[in-house]
Short mmCIF file of C-alpha atoms and ligand atoms in Angstrom, two decimals:
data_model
loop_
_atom_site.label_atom_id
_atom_site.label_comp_id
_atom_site.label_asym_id
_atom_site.label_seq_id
_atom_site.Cartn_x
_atom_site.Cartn_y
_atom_site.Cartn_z
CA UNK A 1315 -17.00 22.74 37.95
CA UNK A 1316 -14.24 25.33 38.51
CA UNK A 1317 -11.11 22.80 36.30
CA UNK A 1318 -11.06 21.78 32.83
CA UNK A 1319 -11.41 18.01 32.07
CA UNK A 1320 -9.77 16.58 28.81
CA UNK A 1321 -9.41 12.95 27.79
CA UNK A 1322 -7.98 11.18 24.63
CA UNK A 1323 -8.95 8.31 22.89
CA UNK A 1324 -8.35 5.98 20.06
CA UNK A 1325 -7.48 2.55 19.32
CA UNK A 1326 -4.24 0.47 20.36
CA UNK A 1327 -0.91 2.39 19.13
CA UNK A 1328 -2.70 5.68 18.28
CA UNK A 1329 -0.33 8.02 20.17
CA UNK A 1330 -2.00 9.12 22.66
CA UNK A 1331 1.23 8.97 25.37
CA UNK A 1332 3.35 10.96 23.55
CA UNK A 1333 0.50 13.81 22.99
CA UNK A 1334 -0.66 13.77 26.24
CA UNK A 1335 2.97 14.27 27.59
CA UNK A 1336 3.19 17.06 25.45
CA UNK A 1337 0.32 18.86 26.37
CA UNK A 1338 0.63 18.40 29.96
CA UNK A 1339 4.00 19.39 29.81
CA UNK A 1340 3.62 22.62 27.84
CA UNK A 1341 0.59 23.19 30.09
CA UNK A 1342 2.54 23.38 33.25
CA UNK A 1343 4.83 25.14 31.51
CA UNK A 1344 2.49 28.27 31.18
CA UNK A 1345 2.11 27.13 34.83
CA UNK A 1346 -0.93 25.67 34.94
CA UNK A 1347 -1.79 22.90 37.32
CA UNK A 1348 -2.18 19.56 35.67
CA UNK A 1349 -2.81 16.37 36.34
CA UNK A 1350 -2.28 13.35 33.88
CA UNK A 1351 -4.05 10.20 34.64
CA UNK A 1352 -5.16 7.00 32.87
CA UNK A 1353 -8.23 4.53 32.84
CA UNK A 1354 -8.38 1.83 33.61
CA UNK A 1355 -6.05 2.88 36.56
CA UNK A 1356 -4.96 6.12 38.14
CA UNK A 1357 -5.71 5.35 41.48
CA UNK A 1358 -4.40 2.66 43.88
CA UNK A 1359 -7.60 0.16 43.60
CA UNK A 1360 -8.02 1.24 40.14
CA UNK A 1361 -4.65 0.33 39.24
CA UNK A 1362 -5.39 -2.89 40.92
CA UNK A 1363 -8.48 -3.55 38.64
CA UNK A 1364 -6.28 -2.54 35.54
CA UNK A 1365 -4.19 -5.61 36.13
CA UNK A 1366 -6.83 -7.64 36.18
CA UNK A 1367 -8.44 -6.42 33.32
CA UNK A 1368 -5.52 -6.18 31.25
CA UNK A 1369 -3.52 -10.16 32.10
CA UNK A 1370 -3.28 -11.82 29.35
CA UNK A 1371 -4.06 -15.00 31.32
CA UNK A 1372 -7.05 -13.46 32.45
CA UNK A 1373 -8.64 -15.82 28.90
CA UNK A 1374 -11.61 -16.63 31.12
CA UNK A 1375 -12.77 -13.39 31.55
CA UNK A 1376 -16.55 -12.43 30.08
CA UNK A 1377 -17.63 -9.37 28.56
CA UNK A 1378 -19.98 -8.44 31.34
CA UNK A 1379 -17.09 -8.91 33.85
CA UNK A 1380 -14.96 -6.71 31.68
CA UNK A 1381 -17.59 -4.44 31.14
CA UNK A 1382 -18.14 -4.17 35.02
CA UNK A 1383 -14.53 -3.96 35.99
CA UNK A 1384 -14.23 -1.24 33.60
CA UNK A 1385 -16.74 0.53 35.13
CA UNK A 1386 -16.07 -0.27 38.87
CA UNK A 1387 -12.45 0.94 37.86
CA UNK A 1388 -13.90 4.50 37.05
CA UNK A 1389 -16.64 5.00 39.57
CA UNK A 1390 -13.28 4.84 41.84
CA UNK A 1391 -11.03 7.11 39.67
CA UNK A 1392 -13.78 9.61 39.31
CA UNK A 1393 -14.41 10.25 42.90
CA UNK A 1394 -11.00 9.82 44.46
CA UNK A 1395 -9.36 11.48 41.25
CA UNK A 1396 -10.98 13.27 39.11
CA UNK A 1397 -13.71 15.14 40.60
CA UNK A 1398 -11.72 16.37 43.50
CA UNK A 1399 -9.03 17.56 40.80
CA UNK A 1400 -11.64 19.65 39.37
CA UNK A 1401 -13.39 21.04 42.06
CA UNK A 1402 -9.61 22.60 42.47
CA UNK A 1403 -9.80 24.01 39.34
CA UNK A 1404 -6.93 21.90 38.01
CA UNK A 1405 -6.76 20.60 34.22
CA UNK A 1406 -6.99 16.94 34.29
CA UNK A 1407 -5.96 15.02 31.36
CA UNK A 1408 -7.11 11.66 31.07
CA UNK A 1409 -5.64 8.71 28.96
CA UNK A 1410 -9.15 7.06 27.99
CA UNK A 1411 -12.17 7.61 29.89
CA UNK A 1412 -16.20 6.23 29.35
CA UNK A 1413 -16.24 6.69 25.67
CA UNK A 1414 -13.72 3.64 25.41
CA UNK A 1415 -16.27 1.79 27.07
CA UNK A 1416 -18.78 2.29 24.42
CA UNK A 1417 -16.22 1.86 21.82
CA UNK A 1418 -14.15 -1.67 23.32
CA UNK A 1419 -17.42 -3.51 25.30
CA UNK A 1420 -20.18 -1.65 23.09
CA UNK A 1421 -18.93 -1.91 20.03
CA UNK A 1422 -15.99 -4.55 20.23
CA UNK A 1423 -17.85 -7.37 22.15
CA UNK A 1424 -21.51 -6.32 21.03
CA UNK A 1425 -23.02 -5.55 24.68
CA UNK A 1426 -25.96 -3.00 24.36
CA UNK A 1427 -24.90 0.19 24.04
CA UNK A 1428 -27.86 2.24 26.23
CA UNK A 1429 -27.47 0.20 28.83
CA UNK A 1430 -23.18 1.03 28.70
CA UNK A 1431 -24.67 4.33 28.83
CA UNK A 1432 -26.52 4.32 31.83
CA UNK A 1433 -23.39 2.39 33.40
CA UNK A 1434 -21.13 5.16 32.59
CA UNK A 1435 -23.51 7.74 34.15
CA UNK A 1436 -23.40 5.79 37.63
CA UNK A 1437 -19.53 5.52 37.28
CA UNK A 1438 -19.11 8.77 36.72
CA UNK A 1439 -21.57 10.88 38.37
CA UNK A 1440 -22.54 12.63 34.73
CA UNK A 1441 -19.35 14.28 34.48
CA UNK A 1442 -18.38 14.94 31.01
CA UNK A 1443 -15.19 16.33 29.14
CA UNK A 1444 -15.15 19.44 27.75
CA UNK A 1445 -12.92 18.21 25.16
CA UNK A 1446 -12.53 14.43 23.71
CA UNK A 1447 -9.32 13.83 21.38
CA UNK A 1448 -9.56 11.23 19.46
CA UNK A 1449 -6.79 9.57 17.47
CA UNK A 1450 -7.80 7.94 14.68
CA UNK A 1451 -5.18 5.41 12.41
CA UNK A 1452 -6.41 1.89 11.01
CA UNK A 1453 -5.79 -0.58 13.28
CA UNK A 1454 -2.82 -3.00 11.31
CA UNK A 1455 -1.12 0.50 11.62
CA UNK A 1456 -1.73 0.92 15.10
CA UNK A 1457 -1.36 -2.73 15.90
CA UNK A 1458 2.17 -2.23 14.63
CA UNK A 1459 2.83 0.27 16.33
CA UNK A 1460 1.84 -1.17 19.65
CA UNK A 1461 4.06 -4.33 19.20
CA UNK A 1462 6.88 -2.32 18.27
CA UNK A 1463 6.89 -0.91 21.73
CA UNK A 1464 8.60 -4.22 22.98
CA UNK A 1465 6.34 -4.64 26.11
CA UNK A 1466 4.43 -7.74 24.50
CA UNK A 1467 0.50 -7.13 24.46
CA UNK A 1468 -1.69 -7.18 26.61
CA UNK A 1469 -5.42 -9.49 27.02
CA UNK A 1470 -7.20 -7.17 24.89
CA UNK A 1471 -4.31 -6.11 22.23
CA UNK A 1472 -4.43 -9.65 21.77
CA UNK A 1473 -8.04 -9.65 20.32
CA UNK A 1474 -8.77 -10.55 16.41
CA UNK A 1475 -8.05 -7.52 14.35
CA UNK A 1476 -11.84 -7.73 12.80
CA UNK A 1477 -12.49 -6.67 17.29
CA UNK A 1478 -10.14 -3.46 16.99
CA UNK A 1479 -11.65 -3.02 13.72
CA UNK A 1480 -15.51 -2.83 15.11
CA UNK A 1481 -13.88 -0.41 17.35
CA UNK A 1482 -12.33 1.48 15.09
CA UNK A 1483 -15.81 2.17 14.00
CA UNK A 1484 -17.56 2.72 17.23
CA UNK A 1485 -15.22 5.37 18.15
CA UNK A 1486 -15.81 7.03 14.78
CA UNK A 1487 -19.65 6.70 15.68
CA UNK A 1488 -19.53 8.13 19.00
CA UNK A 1489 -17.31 10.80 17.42
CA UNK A 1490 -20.34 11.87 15.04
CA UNK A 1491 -22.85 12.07 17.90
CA UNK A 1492 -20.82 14.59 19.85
CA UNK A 1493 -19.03 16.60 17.16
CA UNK A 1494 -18.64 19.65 19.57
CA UNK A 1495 -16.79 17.35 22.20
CA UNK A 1496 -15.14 14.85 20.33
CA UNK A 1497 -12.47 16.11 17.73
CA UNK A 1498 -11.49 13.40 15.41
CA UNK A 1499 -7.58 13.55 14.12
CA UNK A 1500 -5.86 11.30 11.72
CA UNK A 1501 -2.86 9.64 14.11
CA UNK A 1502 -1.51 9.00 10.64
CA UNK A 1503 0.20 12.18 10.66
CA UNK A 1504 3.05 12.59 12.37
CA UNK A 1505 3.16 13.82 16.34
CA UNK A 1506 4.05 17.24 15.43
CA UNK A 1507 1.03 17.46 13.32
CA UNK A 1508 -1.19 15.60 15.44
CA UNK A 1509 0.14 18.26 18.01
CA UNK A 1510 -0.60 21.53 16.56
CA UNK A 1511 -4.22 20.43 16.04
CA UNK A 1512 -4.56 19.74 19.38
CA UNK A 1513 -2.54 23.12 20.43
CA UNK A 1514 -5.59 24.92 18.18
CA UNK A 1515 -8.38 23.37 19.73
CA UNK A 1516 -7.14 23.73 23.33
CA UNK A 1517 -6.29 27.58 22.79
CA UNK A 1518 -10.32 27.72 21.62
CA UNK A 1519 -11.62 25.71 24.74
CA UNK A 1520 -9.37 28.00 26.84
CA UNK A 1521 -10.82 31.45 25.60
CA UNK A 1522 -14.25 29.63 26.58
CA UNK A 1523 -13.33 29.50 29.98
P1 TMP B 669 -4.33 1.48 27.31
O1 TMP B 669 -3.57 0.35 26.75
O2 TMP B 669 -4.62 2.56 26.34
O3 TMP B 669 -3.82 1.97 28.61
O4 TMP B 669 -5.82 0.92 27.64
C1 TMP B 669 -6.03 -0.27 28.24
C2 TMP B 669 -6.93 -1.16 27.43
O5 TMP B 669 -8.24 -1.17 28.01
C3 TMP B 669 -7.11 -0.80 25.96
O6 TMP B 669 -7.06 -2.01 25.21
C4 TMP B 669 -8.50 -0.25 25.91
C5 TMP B 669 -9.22 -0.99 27.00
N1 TMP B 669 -10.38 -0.30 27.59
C6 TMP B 669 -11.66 -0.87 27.46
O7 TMP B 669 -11.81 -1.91 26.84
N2 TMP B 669 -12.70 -0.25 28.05
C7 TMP B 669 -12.57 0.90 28.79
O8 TMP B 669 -13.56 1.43 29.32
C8 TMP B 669 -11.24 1.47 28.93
C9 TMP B 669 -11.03 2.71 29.72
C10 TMP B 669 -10.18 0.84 28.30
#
């Protein structure tokens, strides 16, 4: 695959907005072509899932729905989005992406992680990242955070704080299986220094290529 793919991660209120703003804009920039998307969403039906997923009224909802609509959400992004971006060689920068399903439905509601797995491979055709950033800050932080962005919260922000805790965790986990993918940075810091660690490790993945 001819493009660079790059997604972020973390838990709610890590940061990952303003970084991947910054990136993308320093990026294009140095005139690369760059496209910034998010999951669930960044497509038209996508988007359409992502409100579903995401309504806080939605209280019926089960975790195999969730987990399904998740995936159903990215099987789309991936092949009207994603891939297509690639195969033009473009840098696509994705706000979450399949490890967030292994961190909020494997980890946070308990559902068996190989088989998430194996769901993530038919929603996304194998691809991979070449590079996972994932922000890391304990969650009454982050929960904070996220309320103090005034837009109320959302089904899942709404979750007990021991759920965005197990996640927390899972990310952490993930993080340890794929240390050459997935670089783990303390969102405690502030965005500057979040920044220049990311700066670093793009530069590397860049001199890769
Ligand atoms: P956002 O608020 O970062 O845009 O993400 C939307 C929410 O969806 C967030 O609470 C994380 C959650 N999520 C999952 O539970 N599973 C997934 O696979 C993805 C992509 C997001």
């Amino acid at each position: 695959m001819p493009g660079i793919f790059v997604t972020f991660e973390g838990g709610e209120g890590a940061g990952k907005t303003t970084q991947i703003q910054r990136l993308s804009a320093e990026l294009a920039v140095r005139r690369y072509s760059v496209v910034v998307t998010r999951e669930p969403g960044g497509t038209e039906i996508s988007e359409q899932i992502r409100s579903l997923l995401l309504n806080p009224e939605n209280t019926d909802m089960r975790s195999t729905s969730e987990l399904l609509l998740y995936a159903a959400s990215r099987a789309q992004h991936v092949l009207e989005k994603i891939l297509p971006a690639l195969d033009r060689g473009e840098i696509v920068i994705s706000d979450r992406f399949a490890d967030a399903s292994l961190a909020y439905q494997g980890y946070g509601r308990g559902l068996d992680i190989d088989l998430i797995k194996n769901l993530n491979r038919i929603a996304t055709g194998g691809i991979i990242p070449d590079i996972t950033f994932l922000l890391d800050l304990p969650v009454d932080v982050g929960l904070k955070r996220a309320g103090e962005r005034g837009q109320g919260f959302d089904r899942l922000e709404r979750e007990e704080i021991e759920f965005h805790q197990r996640i927390r965790q899972g990310y952490l986990e993930v993080a340890d299986q794929e240390p050459n993918r997935i670089k783990v940075i303390s969102a405690e810091h502030d965005a500057d220094r979040v920044y220049t660690f990311i700066q670093e490790e793009i530069v590397t993945l860049f001199d890769r290529f």
